[in-house]
Amino acid sequence: MAKIVGTVSTSHIPAIGGAIHKGLQNDPYWKPFFDGFPPVRDWLATVRPDVVIVAYNDHGLNFFLDKMPTFAVGAAAEYSNADEGWGIPVLPPFQGDQALSWHLIESLVGEDFDLVTCQEMVVDHALTLPMALLWPEQNWPVRVIPVVVNTVQAPLPSAARCYKLGQAIGRAVASWPGDERVVVLGTGGLSHQLDGERAGFINKDFDLKFIDSLTANPAWATQYSTLELVELAGTQGVELLNWLVARGTLPEKARQVHVNYHIPISNTASGLLVLEPEG
Amino acid sequence: MSTIKPHQPVPGTTIFDGEQARKGYALNKMCYSFNEAANRAAFLANEDSYCERYGLNAEQREAIRNRNVLQLIAAGGNAYYLAKFAGIFRLDMQDIGAQQTGLTKDEFKAKLLAARGE
Ligand SMILES: [Fe+2]
């Protein structure tokens, strides 16, 4: 049976793309952020994933407001990155896993998640940059399945619904007869707000509580409405919904493997968390 | 009796909901087009005709002319799409944050650092 060997949750700030391109990993501004990742890469070398399911939000590359799915799952043989408008370098394409994608879709729709399915999709920095942080050589030794969550246009799916989607993904993987080892990657956040007079809002206290909750009390954040999450984490901090999808794929009991938190990268409090299923 | 939710309850924040999405559709559609380099070049070559092609209303046209992010948001702009507009002028998120908060860029960066609370 396929198995989820762990989750990685990380910020996906576009400026990371520029920093990678310019080789600024040891620059004093960037070092506290990039130094979070070698332990994750060591961990990946031990858990040896075949497939990465990536929960993220599209920022207006694949989806426009003409058609905005609440949840969408990729079912393509390959996913390309493309120009997003502000000149971060385009990264190499990712190999998909169509068989497992369709199994996920069958299983999730079977559990009443009314998904949009995508046989063609381009993937933006929210997928590509976390992948490049995990595999800096960008040779992608894994197949990828995108799971896209609407964090752009209200009404957003609730935190509780995102957590349940993760749980359903966990069950779908567990019911797949292959022997794939799967990592679930959730990207975005943590607290930040780009727009309005409240731009620059960061909430360290909330972020640390949220990170902490994911190990032993994973449903903690589901007590909040998406509007309350905007108030607590900022208009784009609500991207933490993707972390909840990832966390939901693990059993209730999980073990913290690695954590990093740093303020600020661009306008964002950056977070990084690796969890493994306990037992 | 109304089932309408309380509008925009977070101070200094415009929730991008259906009302904003309707209001800002043309503006955001133009910004979405800036994913492509040829469209960015076409905008720079003739801003008036490019805005006209997307059917911007007077408020949106004025906000684009002013490169004013708060006006763009009031006109229905969404942060993720407006970022593509800002990218044309190589503005980063601290430039945009400073503009919206009335701070200098250095003051805005200091505000971000202060969130460490150390
Ligand atoms: Fe984002």
PDB file of C-alpha atoms in Angstrom, chain A residues 57 59-66 68 83-87 151-154 193-202 204 227 230-231 235-236 239 262-264 266-268, chain B residues 9-18 21 25 28-29 32 34-35 37 40 70 73 78-81 83-84 87 90 93-94 96-97 100-101 108 111-113 115-116 118:
ATOM      1  CA  ASN A  57      -2.935  28.302  -4.030  1.00  0.00           C
ATOM      2  CA  HIS A  59      -1.754  33.324  -7.784  1.00  0.00           C
ATOM      3  CA  GLY A  60      -3.260  34.062 -11.183  1.00  0.00           C
ATOM      4  CA  LEU A  61      -1.157  31.877 -13.438  1.00  0.00           C
ATOM      5  CA  ASN A  62      -3.309  28.811 -14.129  1.00  0.00           C
ATOM      6  CA  PHE A  63      -6.628  30.185 -12.896  1.00  0.00           C
ATOM      7  CA  PHE A  64      -8.134  33.598 -13.538  1.00  0.00           C
ATOM      8  CA  LEU A  65     -11.272  34.963 -11.868  1.00  0.00           C
ATOM      9  CA  ASP A  66     -13.340  33.814 -14.857  1.00  0.00           C
ATOM     10  CA  MET A  68     -12.161  29.987  -9.786  1.00  0.00           C
ATOM     11  CA  ASP A  83       6.249  33.651 -16.584  1.00  0.00           C
ATOM     12  CA  GLU A  84       4.203  35.156 -13.747  1.00  0.00           C
ATOM     13  CA  GLY A  85       4.848  38.750 -14.722  1.00  0.00           C
ATOM     14  CA  TRP A  86       7.577  39.867 -12.395  1.00  0.00           C
ATOM     15  CA  GLY A  87      10.555  38.179 -13.865  1.00  0.00           C
ATOM     16  CA  THR A 151      -7.233  31.459  -1.083  1.00  0.00           C
ATOM     17  CA  VAL A 152      -7.699  34.310  -3.558  1.00  0.00           C
ATOM     18  CA  GLN A 153     -11.394  35.127  -3.851  1.00  0.00           C
ATOM     19  CA  ALA A 154     -13.807  34.964  -0.912  1.00  0.00           C
ATOM     20  CA  GLN A 193      -0.682  41.131   4.312  1.00  0.00           C
ATOM     21  CA  LEU A 194       0.331  42.790   1.058  1.00  0.00           C
ATOM     22  CA  ASP A 195      -2.694  45.005   0.485  1.00  0.00           C
ATOM     23  CA  GLY A 196      -4.416  47.927   2.143  1.00  0.00           C
ATOM     24  CA  GLU A 197      -3.523  50.325   4.937  1.00  0.00           C
ATOM     25  CA  ARG A 198      -2.864  47.200   7.013  1.00  0.00           C
ATOM     26  CA  ALA A 199      -0.030  46.124   4.658  1.00  0.00           C
ATOM     27  CA  GLY A 200       2.969  44.820   6.580  1.00  0.00           C
ATOM     28  CA  PHE A 201       0.824  43.130   9.217  1.00  0.00           C
ATOM     29  CA  ILE A 202       2.658  40.194  10.838  1.00  0.00           C
ATOM     30  CA  LYS A 204       4.307  36.239  15.431  1.00  0.00           C
ATOM     31  CA  LEU A 227     -12.427  36.002   8.073  1.00  0.00           C
ATOM     32  CA  VAL A 230      -7.512  37.081   7.818  1.00  0.00           C
ATOM     33  CA  GLU A 231      -7.718  39.152  10.981  1.00  0.00           C
ATOM     34  CA  THR A 235      -5.105  38.715   3.851  1.00  0.00           C
ATOM     35  CA  GLN A 236      -2.402  36.463   2.397  1.00  0.00           C
ATOM     36  CA  GLU A 239      -2.679  30.736   2.769  1.00  0.00           C
ATOM     37  CA  HIS A 262      11.914  33.838  10.580  1.00  0.00           C
ATOM     38  CA  ILE A 263      10.673  37.457  10.293  1.00  0.00           C
ATOM     39  CA  PRO A 264      10.729  38.938   7.706  1.00  0.00           C
ATOM     40  CA  SER A 266       9.897  40.249   1.948  1.00  0.00           C
ATOM     41  CA  ASN A 267       6.691  41.245   3.821  1.00  0.00           C
ATOM     42  CA  THR A 268       6.146  37.786   5.253  1.00  0.00           C
TER      43      THR A 268
ATOM     44  CA  PRO B   9     -14.833  44.142   9.079  1.00  0.00           C
ATOM     45  CA  VAL B  10     -11.013  44.007   9.328  1.00  0.00           C
ATOM     46  CA  PRO B  11      -9.583  47.548   9.611  1.00  0.00           C
ATOM     47  CA  GLY B  12      -7.367  48.666   6.714  1.00  0.00           C
ATOM     48  CA  THR B  13      -8.410  45.604   4.767  1.00  0.00           C
ATOM     49  CA  THR B  14     -10.631  45.003   1.767  1.00  0.00           C
ATOM     50  CA  ILE B  15     -11.784  41.398   1.627  1.00  0.00           C
ATOM     51  CA  PHE B  16     -11.705  40.364  -2.029  1.00  0.00           C
ATOM     52  CA  ASP B  17     -15.195  38.926  -2.227  1.00  0.00           C
ATOM     53  CA  GLY B  18     -17.822  38.636  -4.931  1.00  0.00           C
ATOM     54  CA  ALA B  21     -14.481  40.565  -7.914  1.00  0.00           C
ATOM     55  CA  TYR B  25     -13.077  42.196 -13.201  1.00  0.00           C
ATOM     56  CA  ASN B  28      -7.824  42.229 -12.801  1.00  0.00           C
ATOM     57  CA  LYS B  29      -8.202  40.762 -16.279  1.00  0.00           C
ATOM     58  CA  TYR B  32      -3.665  38.887 -15.498  1.00  0.00           C
ATOM     59  CA  PHE B  34       0.718  40.908 -17.726  1.00  0.00           C
ATOM     60  CA  ASN B  35       1.834  37.317 -17.201  1.00  0.00           C
ATOM     61  CA  ALA B  37       6.032  39.715 -21.672  1.00  0.00           C
ATOM     62  CA  ARG B  40       3.682  44.073 -20.628  1.00  0.00           C
ATOM     63  CA  LEU B  70      -5.007  51.862  -2.510  1.00  0.00           C
ATOM     64  CA  ILE B  73      -7.867  48.116  -4.493  1.00  0.00           C
ATOM     65  CA  ASN B  78      -6.889  41.988  -6.178  1.00  0.00           C
ATOM     66  CA  ALA B  79      -3.445  41.927  -4.571  1.00  0.00           C
ATOM     67  CA  TYR B  80      -2.256  38.853  -6.482  1.00  0.00           C
ATOM     68  CA  TYR B  81      -3.121  40.449  -9.847  1.00  0.00           C
ATOM     69  CA  ALA B  83       1.445  42.416  -8.120  1.00  0.00           C
ATOM     70  CA  LYS B  84       1.802  41.678 -11.824  1.00  0.00           C
ATOM     71  CA  GLY B  87       6.144  44.044 -11.530  1.00  0.00           C
ATOM     72  CA  ARG B  90      10.048  46.576 -10.878  1.00  0.00           C
ATOM     73  CA  MET B  93       6.521  44.423  -1.936  1.00  0.00           C
ATOM     74  CA  GLN B  94       8.222  46.938   0.355  1.00  0.00           C
ATOM     75  CA  ILE B  96       4.044  48.749  -2.381  1.00  0.00           C
ATOM     76  CA  GLY B  97       3.726  48.428   1.392  1.00  0.00           C
ATOM     77  CA  GLN B 100      -0.089  52.082   1.048  1.00  0.00           C
ATOM     78  CA  THR B 101       0.912  52.883   4.613  1.00  0.00           C
ATOM     79  CA  PHE B 108       8.165  50.146   6.268  1.00  0.00           C
ATOM     80  CA  LYS B 111       7.930  48.041  10.783  1.00  0.00           C
ATOM     81  CA  LEU B 112       8.404  44.497   9.407  1.00  0.00           C
ATOM     82  CA  LEU B 113      11.498  43.960  11.552  1.00  0.00           C
ATOM     83  CA  ALA B 115       7.250  42.262  14.261  1.00  0.00           C
ATOM     84  CA  ARG B 116      10.081  40.094  15.682  1.00  0.00           C
ATOM     85  CA  GLU B 118      12.831  41.147  20.271  1.00  0.00           C
TER      86      GLU B 118
END
